[in-house]
XYZ file of C-alpha atoms in Angstrom:
176
model
C -12.714 6.129 3.498
C -11.683 5.031 6.959
C -9.026 2.390 7.524
C -11.338 0.064 9.491
C -13.834 -0.036 6.635
C -11.034 -0.590 4.122
C -9.616 -3.510 6.108
C -13.104 -5.030 6.489
C -13.630 -4.823 2.730
C -10.213 -6.411 2.172
C -11.140 -9.280 4.497
C -14.430 -9.805 2.597
C -12.480 -10.009 -0.651
C -10.141 -12.616 0.808
C -13.187 -14.596 1.930
C -14.462 -14.574 -1.679
C -11.032 -15.311 -3.164
C -9.058 -17.481 -0.715
C -6.256 -17.877 -3.269
C -5.609 -14.151 -2.863
C -3.703 -14.985 0.323
C -0.928 -16.774 -1.563
C 2.473 -16.091 -0.107
C 5.164 -13.824 -1.434
C 8.401 -15.736 -1.414
C 10.797 -14.042 -3.742
C 13.756 -11.758 -3.358
C 12.125 -9.585 -6.037
C 9.241 -8.802 -3.695
C 8.300 -5.546 -5.422
C 7.868 -7.354 -8.745
C 6.032 -10.263 -7.152
C 3.958 -7.817 -5.107
C 3.163 -5.896 -8.299
C 1.893 -9.078 -9.948
C -0.126 -9.932 -6.862
C -1.646 -6.439 -6.670
C -2.435 -6.449 -10.390
C -4.405 -9.687 -10.084
C -6.212 -8.435 -6.968
C -7.112 -5.184 -8.737
C -8.565 -7.185 -11.622
C -10.620 -9.252 -9.153
C -11.891 -6.137 -7.406
C -12.994 -4.720 -10.740
C -14.744 -7.964 -11.665
C -12.396 -8.579 -14.580
C -11.082 -11.918 -15.734
C -7.729 -12.299 -13.992
C -4.530 -12.729 -15.924
C -0.875 -12.285 -15.150
C 0.347 -8.773 -15.944
C 2.624 -8.335 -18.936
C 5.250 -6.205 -17.275
C 6.037 -5.448 -13.660
C 9.726 -4.586 -13.865
C 9.051 -0.952 -12.984
C 7.711 -2.045 -9.587
C 11.225 -2.721 -8.316
C 12.454 0.690 -9.448
C 9.468 2.556 -8.017
C 9.351 0.440 -4.869
C 12.985 1.131 -4.034
C 12.542 4.784 -4.972
C 9.430 5.148 -2.792
C 10.966 3.570 0.289
C 14.339 5.176 -0.368
C 12.683 8.599 -0.302
C 10.781 7.660 2.860
C 14.012 6.594 4.567
C 15.941 9.604 3.235
C 13.417 11.888 4.898
C 13.165 9.865 8.078
C 16.864 9.579 8.918
C 17.530 13.340 9.268
C 14.305 13.701 11.260
C 15.393 10.870 13.571
C 18.807 12.491 14.031
C 17.299 15.895 14.801
C 14.773 14.413 17.223
C 17.525 12.362 18.862
C 19.292 15.607 19.733
C 16.192 16.661 21.646
C 16.035 13.323 23.451
C 16.768 9.777 22.261
C 13.235 8.616 23.111
C 11.708 11.394 21.006
C 13.466 10.060 17.900
C 10.767 7.374 17.624
C 8.483 10.141 16.330
C 10.510 10.104 13.111
C 8.309 7.143 12.125
C 5.539 9.697 11.586
C 7.801 11.460 9.073
C 8.257 8.143 7.228
C 4.498 7.688 6.876
C 3.916 11.318 5.968
C 6.272 10.814 3.033
C 4.797 7.412 2.204
C 1.265 8.871 2.172
C 2.251 10.904 -0.877
C 2.966 7.653 -2.706
C -0.131 5.871 -1.398
C -1.554 5.164 -4.849
C 1.750 4.689 -6.706
C 1.498 0.941 -7.283
C -2.146 0.973 -8.447
C -1.267 3.782 -10.864
C 1.629 1.687 -12.166
C -0.737 -1.251 -12.656
C -3.105 0.989 -14.607
C -0.124 2.223 -16.652
C -0.924 5.845 -15.905
C 1.585 8.435 -17.093
C 3.714 10.145 -14.449
C 2.745 7.758 -11.623
C 4.745 9.628 -8.956
C 3.037 12.937 -9.701
C -0.280 11.133 -10.127
C 0.001 9.527 -6.692
C 0.876 12.830 -5.058
C -2.085 14.469 -6.820
C -4.458 11.694 -5.697
C -3.187 12.012 -2.128
C -3.824 15.739 -2.329
C -7.388 15.075 -3.567
C -8.194 12.650 -0.733
C -6.576 15.046 1.706
C -3.095 14.693 3.111
C -4.260 14.473 6.721
C -6.905 11.909 5.731
C -4.250 9.864 3.947
C -1.789 9.967 6.851
C -4.388 9.176 9.524
C -5.473 6.125 7.543
C -2.054 4.996 6.307
C -0.519 4.818 9.782
C -3.146 2.439 11.261
C -3.096 0.295 8.111
C 0.721 0.154 8.280
C 0.662 -0.790 11.969
C -1.872 -3.513 11.164
C 0.358 -4.787 8.357
C 3.533 -4.722 10.440
C 1.864 -6.459 13.387
C 1.140 -9.395 11.095
C 4.861 -10.023 10.724
C 4.782 -11.369 14.282
C 2.566 -14.252 13.149
C 5.071 -17.001 12.352
C 2.574 -19.175 10.441
C 1.447 -16.495 7.988
C 3.505 -13.346 8.490
C 2.357 -11.677 5.258
C -1.410 -12.179 5.558
C -2.023 -8.832 7.256
C 0.413 -7.267 4.833
C -1.727 -8.520 1.967
C -4.910 -7.297 3.668
C -3.341 -3.850 3.975
C -2.346 -3.844 0.306
C -5.865 -4.933 -0.586
C -7.260 -2.084 1.535
C -5.174 0.401 -0.468
C -6.443 -1.109 -3.738
C -10.043 -0.772 -2.521
C -9.359 2.832 -1.543
C -7.822 3.471 -4.972
C -10.854 2.037 -6.759
C -13.166 4.113 -4.600
C -11.205 7.278 -5.301
C -10.922 6.713 -9.034
C -14.642 5.920 -9.325
C -15.720 8.975 -7.355
C -13.343 11.277 -9.227
C -14.429 10.445 -12.785
């Protein structure tokens, strides 16, 4: 699926469920984000929504995911800096290449799938690594640009998360 279509579908969902745009206002943003994503996934599947039982693993996996992304990006930035300081900005691509492997990590955690890290990497492989990266980067830029909106800085972030959930549902339906 293409990122534009995914973001359009996310916007349609928010139009149907305006409460989906509730803010995230906690220091435990991975846990709160996990709850939010779990409810949105239930809505997308047409299920009756209820608060998830357990989301404590979201903090662990969230920090692990972004820690790995940063751990890969920093050496790339340093190496590119040696070429020329301006070129080091390309290390952002490394960050998103690593993140693409964990694209479906949180939905897999919500679905309580075994080995969610390996499962996410396998799903990324099935959708195609280049496909994942070329869609993740525009979605991420869209999400990050929303942080500049002082009135609702997380709205685009939520739309991007919703787009990933829609992509996940599409991939799991077509792969059964």
